[in-house]
PDB file of C-alpha atoms in Angstrom:
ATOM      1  CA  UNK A 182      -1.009  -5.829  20.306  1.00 95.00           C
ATOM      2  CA  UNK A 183      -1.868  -2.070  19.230  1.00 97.00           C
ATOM      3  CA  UNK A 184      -5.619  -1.465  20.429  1.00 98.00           C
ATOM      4  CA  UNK A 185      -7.864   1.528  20.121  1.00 98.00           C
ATOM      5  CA  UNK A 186     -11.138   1.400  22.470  1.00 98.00           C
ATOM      6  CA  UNK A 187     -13.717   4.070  21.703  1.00 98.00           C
ATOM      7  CA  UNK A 188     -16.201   5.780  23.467  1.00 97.00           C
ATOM      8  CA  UNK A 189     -19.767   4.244  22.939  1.00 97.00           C
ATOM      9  CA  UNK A 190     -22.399   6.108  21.049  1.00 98.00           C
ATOM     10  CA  UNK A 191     -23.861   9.189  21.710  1.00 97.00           C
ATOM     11  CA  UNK A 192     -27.113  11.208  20.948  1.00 98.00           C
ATOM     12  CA  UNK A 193     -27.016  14.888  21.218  1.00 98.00           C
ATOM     13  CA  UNK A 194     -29.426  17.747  20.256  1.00 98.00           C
ATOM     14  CA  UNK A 195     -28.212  21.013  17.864  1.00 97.00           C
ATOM     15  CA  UNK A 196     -25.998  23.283  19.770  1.00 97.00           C
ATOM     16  CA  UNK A 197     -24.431  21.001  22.267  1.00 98.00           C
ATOM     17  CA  UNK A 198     -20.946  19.535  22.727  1.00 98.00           C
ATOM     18  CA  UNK A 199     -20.029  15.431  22.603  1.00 98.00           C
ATOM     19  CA  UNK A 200     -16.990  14.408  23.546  1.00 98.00           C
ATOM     20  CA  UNK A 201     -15.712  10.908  22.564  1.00 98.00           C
ATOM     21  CA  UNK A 202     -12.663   9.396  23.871  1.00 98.00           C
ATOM     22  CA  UNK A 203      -9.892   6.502  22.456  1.00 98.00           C
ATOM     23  CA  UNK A 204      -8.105   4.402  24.794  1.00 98.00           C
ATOM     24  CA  UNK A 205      -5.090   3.403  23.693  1.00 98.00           C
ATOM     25  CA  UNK A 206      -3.146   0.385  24.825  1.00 98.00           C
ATOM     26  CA  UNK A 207      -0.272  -2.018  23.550  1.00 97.00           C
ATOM     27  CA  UNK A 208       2.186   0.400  22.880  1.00 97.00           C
ATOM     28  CA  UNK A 209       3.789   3.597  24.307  1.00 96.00           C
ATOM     29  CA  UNK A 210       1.503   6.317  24.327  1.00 96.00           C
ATOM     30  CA  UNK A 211       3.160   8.683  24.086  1.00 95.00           C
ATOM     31  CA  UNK A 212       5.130   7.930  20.795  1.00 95.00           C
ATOM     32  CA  UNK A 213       2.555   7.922  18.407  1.00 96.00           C
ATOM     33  CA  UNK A 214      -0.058  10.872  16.529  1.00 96.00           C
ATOM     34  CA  UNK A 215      -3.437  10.263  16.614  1.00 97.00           C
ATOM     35  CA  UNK A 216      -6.217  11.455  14.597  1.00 97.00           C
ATOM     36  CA  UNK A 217      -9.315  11.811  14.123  1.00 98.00           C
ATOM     37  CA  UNK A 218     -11.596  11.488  11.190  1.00 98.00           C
ATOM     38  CA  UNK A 219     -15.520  10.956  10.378  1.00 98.00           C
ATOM     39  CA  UNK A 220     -17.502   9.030   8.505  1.00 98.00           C
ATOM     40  CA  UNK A 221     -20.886  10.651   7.850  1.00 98.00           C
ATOM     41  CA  UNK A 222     -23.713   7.969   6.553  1.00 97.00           C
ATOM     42  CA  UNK A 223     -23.243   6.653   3.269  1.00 95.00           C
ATOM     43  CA  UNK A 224     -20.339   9.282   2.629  1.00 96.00           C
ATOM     44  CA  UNK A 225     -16.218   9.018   2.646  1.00 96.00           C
ATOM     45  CA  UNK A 226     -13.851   9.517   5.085  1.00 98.00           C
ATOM     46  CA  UNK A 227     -12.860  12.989   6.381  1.00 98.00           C
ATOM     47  CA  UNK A 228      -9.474  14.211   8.414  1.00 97.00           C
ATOM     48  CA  UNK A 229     -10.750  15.711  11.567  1.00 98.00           C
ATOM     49  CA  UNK A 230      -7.040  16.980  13.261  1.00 97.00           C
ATOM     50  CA  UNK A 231      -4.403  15.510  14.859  1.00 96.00           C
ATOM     51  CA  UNK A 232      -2.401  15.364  18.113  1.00 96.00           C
ATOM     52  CA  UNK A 233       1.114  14.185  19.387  1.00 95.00           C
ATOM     53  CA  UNK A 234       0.417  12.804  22.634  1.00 95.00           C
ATOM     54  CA  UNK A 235       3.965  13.694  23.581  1.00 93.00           C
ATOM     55  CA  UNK A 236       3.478  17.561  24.331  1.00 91.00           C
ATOM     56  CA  UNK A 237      -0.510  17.359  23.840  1.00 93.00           C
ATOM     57  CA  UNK A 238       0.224  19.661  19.958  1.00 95.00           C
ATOM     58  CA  UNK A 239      -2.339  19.493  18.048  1.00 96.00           C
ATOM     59  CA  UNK A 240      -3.451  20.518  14.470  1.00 96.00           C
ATOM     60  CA  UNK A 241      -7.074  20.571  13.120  1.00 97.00           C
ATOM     61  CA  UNK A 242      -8.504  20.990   9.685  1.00 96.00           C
ATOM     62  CA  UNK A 243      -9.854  24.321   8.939  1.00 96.00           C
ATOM     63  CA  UNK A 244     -13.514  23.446   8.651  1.00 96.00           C
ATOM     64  CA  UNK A 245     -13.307  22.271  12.216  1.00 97.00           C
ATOM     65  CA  UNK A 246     -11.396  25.296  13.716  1.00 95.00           C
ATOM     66  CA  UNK A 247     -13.026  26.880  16.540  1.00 96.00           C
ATOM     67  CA  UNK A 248     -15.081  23.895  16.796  1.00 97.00           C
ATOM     68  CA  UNK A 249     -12.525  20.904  17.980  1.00 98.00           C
ATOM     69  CA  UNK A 250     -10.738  20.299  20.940  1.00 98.00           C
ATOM     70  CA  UNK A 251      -8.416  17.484  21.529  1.00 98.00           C
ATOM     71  CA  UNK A 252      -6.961  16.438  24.697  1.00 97.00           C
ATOM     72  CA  UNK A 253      -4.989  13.175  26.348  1.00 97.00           C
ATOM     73  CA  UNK A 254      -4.407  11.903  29.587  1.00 97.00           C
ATOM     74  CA  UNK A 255      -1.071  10.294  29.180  1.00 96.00           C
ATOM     75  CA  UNK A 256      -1.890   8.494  32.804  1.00 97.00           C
ATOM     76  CA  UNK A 257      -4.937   6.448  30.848  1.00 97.00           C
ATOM     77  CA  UNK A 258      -3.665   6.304  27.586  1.00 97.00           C
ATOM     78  CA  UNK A 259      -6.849   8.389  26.524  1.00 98.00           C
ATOM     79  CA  UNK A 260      -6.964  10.966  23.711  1.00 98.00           C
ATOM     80  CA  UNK A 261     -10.304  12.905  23.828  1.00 98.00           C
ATOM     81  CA  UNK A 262     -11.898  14.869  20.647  1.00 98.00           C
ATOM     82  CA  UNK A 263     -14.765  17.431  21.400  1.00 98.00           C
ATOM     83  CA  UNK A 264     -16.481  18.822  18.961  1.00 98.00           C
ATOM     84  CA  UNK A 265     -18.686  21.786  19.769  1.00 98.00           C
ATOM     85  CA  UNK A 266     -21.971  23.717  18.502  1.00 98.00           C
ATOM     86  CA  UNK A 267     -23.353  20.619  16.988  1.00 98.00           C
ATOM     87  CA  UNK A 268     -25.425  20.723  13.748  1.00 97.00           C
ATOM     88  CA  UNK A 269     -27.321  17.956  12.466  1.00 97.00           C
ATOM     89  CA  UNK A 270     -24.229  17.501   9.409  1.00 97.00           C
ATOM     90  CA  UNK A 271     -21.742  16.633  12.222  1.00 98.00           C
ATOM     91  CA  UNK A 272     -23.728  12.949  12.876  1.00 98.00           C
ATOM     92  CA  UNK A 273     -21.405  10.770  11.609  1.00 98.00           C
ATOM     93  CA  UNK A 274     -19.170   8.122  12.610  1.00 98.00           C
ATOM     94  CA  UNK A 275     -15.578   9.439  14.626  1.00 98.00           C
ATOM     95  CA  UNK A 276     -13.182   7.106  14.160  1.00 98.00           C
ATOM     96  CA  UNK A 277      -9.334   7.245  16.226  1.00 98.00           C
ATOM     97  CA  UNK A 278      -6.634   6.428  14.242  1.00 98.00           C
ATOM     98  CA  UNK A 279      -2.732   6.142  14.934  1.00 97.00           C
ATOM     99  CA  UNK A 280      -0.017   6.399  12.725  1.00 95.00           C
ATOM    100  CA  UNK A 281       2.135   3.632  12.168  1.00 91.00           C
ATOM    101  CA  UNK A 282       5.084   4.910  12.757  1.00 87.00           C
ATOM    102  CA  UNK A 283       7.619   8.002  14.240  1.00 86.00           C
ATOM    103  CA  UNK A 284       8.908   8.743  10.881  1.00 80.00           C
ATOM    104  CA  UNK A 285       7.079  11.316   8.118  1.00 77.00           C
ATOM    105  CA  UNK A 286       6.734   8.388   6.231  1.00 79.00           C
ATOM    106  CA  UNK A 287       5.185   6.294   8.383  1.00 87.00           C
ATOM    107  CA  UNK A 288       2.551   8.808   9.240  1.00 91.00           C
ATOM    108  CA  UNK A 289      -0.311   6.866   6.917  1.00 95.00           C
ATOM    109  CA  UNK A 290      -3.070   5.196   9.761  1.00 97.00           C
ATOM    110  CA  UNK A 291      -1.964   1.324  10.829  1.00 96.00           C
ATOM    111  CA  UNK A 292      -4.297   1.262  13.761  1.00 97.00           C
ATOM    112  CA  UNK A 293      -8.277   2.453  13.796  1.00 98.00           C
ATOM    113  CA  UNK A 294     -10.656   2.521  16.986  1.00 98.00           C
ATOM    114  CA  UNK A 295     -14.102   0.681  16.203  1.00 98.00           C
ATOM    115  CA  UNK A 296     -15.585   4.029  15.651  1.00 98.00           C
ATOM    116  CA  UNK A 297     -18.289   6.203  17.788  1.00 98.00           C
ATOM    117  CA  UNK A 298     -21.585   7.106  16.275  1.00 98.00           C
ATOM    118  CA  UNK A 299     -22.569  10.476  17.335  1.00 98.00           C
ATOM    119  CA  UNK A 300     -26.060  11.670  16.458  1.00 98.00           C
ATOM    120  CA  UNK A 301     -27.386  15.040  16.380  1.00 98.00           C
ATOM    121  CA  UNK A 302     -31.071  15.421  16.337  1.00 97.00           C
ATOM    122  CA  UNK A 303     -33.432  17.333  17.790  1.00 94.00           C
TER     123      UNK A 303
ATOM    124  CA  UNK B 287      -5.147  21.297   0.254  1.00 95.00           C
ATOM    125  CA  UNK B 288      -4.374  18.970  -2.293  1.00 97.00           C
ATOM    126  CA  UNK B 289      -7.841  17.373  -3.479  1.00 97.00           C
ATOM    127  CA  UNK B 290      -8.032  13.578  -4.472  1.00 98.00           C
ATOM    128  CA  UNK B 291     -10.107  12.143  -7.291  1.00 98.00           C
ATOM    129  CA  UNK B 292     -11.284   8.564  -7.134  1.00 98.00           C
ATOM    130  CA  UNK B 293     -12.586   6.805 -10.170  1.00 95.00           C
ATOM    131  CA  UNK B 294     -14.668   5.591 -11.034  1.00 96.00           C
ATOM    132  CA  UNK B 295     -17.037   5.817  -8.556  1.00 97.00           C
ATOM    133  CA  UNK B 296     -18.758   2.410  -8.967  1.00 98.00           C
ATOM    134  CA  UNK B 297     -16.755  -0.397 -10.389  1.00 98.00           C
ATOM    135  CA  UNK B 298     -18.510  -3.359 -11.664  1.00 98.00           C
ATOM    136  CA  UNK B 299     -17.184  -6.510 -11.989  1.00 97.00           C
ATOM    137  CA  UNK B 300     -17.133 -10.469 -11.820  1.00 97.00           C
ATOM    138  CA  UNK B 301     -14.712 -12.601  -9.300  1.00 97.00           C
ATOM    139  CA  UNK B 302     -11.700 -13.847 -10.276  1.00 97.00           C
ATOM    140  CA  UNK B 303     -11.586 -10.700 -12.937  1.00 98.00           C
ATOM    141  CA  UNK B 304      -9.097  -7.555 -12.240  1.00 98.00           C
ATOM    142  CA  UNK B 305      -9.903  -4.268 -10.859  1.00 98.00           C
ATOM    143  CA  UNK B 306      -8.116  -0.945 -11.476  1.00 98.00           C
ATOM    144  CA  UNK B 307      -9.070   1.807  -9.250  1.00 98.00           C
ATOM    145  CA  UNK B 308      -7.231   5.071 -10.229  1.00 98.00           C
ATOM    146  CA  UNK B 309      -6.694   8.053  -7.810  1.00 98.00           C
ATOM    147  CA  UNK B 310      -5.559  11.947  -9.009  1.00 98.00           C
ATOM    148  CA  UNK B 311      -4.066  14.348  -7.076  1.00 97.00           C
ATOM    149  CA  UNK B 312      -4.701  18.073  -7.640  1.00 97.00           C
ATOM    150  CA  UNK B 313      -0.758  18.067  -7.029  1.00 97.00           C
ATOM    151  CA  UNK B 314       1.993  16.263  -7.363  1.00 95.00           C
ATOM    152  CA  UNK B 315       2.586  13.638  -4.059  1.00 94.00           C
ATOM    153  CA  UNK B 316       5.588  12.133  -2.794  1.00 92.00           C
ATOM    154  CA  UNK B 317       5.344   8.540  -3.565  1.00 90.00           C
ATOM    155  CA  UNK B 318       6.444   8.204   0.425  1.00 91.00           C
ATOM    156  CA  UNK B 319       3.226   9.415   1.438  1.00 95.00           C
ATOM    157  CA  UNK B 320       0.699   7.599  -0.593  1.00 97.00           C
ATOM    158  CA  UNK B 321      -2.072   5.087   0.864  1.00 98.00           C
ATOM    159  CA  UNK B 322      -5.037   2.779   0.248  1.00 98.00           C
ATOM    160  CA  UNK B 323      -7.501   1.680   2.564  1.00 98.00           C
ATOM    161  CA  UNK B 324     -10.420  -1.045   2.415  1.00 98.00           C
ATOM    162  CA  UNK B 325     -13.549  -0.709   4.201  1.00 98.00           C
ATOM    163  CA  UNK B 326     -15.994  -3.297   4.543  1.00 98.00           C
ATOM    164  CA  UNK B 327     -19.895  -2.558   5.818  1.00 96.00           C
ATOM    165  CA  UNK B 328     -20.010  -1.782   9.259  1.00 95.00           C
ATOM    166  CA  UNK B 329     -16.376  -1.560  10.234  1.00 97.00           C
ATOM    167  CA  UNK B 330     -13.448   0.622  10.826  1.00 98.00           C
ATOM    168  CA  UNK B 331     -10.808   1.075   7.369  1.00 98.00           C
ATOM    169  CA  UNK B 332      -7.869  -0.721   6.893  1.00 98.00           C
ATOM    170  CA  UNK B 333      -5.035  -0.303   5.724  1.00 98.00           C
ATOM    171  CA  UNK B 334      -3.580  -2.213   2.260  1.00 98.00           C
ATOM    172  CA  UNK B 335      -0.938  -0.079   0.644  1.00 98.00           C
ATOM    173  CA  UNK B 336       1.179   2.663   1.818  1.00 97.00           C
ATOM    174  CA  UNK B 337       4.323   4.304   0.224  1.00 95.00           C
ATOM    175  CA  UNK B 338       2.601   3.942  -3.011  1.00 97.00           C
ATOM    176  CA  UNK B 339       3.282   0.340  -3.125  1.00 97.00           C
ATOM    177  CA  UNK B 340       4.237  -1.570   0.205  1.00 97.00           C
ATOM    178  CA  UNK B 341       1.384  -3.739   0.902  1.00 98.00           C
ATOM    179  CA  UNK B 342       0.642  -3.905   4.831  1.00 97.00           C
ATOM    180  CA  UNK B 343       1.040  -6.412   7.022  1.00 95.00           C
ATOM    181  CA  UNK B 344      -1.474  -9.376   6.388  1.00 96.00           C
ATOM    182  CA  UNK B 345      -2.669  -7.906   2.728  1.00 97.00           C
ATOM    183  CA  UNK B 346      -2.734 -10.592   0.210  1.00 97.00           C
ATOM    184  CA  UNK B 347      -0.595 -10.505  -2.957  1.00 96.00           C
ATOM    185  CA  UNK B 348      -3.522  -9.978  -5.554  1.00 98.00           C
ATOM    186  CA  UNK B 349      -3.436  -6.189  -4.085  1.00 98.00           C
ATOM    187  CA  UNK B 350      -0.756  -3.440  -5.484  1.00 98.00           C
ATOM    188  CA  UNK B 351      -0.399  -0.185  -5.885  1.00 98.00           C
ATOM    189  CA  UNK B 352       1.904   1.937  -8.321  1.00 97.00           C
ATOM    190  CA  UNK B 353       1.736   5.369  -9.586  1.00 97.00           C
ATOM    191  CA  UNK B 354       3.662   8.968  -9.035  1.00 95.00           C
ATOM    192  CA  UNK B 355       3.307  12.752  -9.314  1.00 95.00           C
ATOM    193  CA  UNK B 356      -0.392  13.147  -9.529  1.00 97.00           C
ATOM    194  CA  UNK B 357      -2.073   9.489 -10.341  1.00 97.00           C
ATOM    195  CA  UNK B 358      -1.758   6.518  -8.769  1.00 98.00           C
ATOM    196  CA  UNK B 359      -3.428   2.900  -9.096  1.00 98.00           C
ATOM    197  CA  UNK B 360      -4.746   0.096  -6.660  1.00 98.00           C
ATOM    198  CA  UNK B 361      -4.911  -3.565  -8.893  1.00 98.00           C
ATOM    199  CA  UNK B 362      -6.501  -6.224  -7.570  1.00 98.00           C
ATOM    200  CA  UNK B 363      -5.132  -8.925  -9.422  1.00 97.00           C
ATOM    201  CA  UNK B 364      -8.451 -11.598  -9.457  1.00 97.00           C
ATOM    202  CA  UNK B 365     -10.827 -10.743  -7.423  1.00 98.00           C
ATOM    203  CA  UNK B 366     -12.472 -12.903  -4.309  1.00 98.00           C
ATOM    204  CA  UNK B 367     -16.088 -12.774  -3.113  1.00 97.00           C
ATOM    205  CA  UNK B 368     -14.471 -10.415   0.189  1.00 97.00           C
ATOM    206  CA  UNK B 369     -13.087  -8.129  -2.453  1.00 98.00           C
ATOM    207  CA  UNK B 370     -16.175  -6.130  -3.197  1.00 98.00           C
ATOM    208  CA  UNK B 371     -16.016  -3.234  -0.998  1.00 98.00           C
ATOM    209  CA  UNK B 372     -15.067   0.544  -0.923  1.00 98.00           C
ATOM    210  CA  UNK B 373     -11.756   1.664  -1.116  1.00 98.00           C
ATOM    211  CA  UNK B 374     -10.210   5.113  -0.450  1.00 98.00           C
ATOM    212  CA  UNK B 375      -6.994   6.508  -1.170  1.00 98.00           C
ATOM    213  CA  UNK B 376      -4.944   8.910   1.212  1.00 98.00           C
ATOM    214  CA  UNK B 377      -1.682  11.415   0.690  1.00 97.00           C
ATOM    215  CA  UNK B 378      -0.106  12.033   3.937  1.00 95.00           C
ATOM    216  CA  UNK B 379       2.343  14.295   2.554  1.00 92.00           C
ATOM    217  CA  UNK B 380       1.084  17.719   3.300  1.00 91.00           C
ATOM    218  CA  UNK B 381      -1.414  18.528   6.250  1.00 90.00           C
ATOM    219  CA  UNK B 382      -4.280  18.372   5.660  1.00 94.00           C
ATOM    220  CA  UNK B 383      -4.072  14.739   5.407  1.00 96.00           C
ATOM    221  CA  UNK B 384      -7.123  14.051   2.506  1.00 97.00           C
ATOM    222  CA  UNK B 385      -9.195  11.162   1.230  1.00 98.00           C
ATOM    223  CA  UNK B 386     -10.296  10.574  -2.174  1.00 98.00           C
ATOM    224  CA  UNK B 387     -14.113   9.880  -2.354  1.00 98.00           C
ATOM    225  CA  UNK B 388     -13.831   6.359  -2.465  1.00 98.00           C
ATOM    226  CA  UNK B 389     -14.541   3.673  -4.983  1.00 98.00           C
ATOM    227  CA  UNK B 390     -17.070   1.104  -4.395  1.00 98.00           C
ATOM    228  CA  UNK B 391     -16.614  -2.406  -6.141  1.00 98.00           C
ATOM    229  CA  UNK B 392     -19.569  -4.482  -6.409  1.00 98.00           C
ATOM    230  CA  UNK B 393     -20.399  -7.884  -8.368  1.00 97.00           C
ATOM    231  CA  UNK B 394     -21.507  -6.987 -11.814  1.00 94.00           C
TER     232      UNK B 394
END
């Protein structure tokens, strides 16, 4: 069965970097986008980017540009999001999330990780 | 970016009693690329509807979803006690991907 492992939660101060990873296992890797969205407290849900773990192509929203790096290691099954120059708006909860499918239509999220809690405080 | 618009924002209402949670687009959306998701306290969403009105695997019957162009609907026929949650809607249509604000029903 699809499952999405997360990184545990992390604590940073203003002006650092986290990076939180998704292990992916159950299917082939390589197949499937993932994204990446957040969850800050008590607020909705919010499209970080995305990445084809095929050629490593990503796309990221514009808010996050310049900001957002995501990377895979096809040999783990790991898709890593870092998220740089932290501010005390990006603590939130990052969730992984893969499409359900190869087709356009099928790109709507079947599959979420458990989520990471990243904290920025000083 | 095309902008989604949950309401209402707080629905209030009794089991066994039906919901209607509405969703606009700020542009028309290919009924392919339409979604709803549930969230619960504490826990990751998941999915009920995509394609406008293909309930995912698991979902129970008392969910649907219609709608085209720019507004689209989540019904939940009678509503159980696990019911009353948030629940978001999604295009997928045209990157970037986007969330309405989410609806929250609770137990009037």
């Amino acid at each position: 069965q699809v499952q999405l492992v997360q990184s545990g939660a992390e604590v940073k101060k203003p002006g650092a970097s986290v990076k939180v990873f998704c292990k992916a296992s159950g299917y082939t890797f390589t197949r499937y986008y993932m994204h990446w969205v957040r969850q800050a407290p008590g607020q909705g849900l919010e499209w970080m980017g995305t990445m084809n773990p095929s050629g490593g192509g990503t796309s990221y929203a514009q808010k996050f540009q310049g900001r957002i790096t995501m990377t895979r290691d096809t040999s783990t099954s790991t898709v890593y999001m870092e998220l740089s120059s932290l501010r005390s708006e990006d603590t939130a909860v990052y969730y992984c999330a893969r499409v359900a499918g190869i087709l356009g239509t099928e790109y709507y999220f079947g599959y979420w990780g458990q989520g990471t809690l990243v904290t920025v405080s000083s | 970016e095309i902008v989604l618009t949950q309401s209402p924002g707080t629905l209030s209402l009794s089991p066994g009693e039906r919901a209607t949670l509405s969703c606009r687009a700020s542009q028309s959306v290919s009924t392919n690329y339409f979604a709803w998701y549930q969230q619960k306290p504490g826990q990751a969403p998941r999915l009920l509807i995509y394609g406008t009105s293909n309930r995912a695997t698991g979902i129970p019957d008392r969910f649907s979803g219609s709608g085209s162009g720019t507004d689209f609907t989540l019904t939940i026929s009678r509503l159980e006690s696990e019911d009353f949650v948030v629940y978001y809607c999604q295009q997928y249509g045209n990157s970037p991907w986007t969330f309405g604000q989410g609806t929250k029903v609770e137990i009037k």
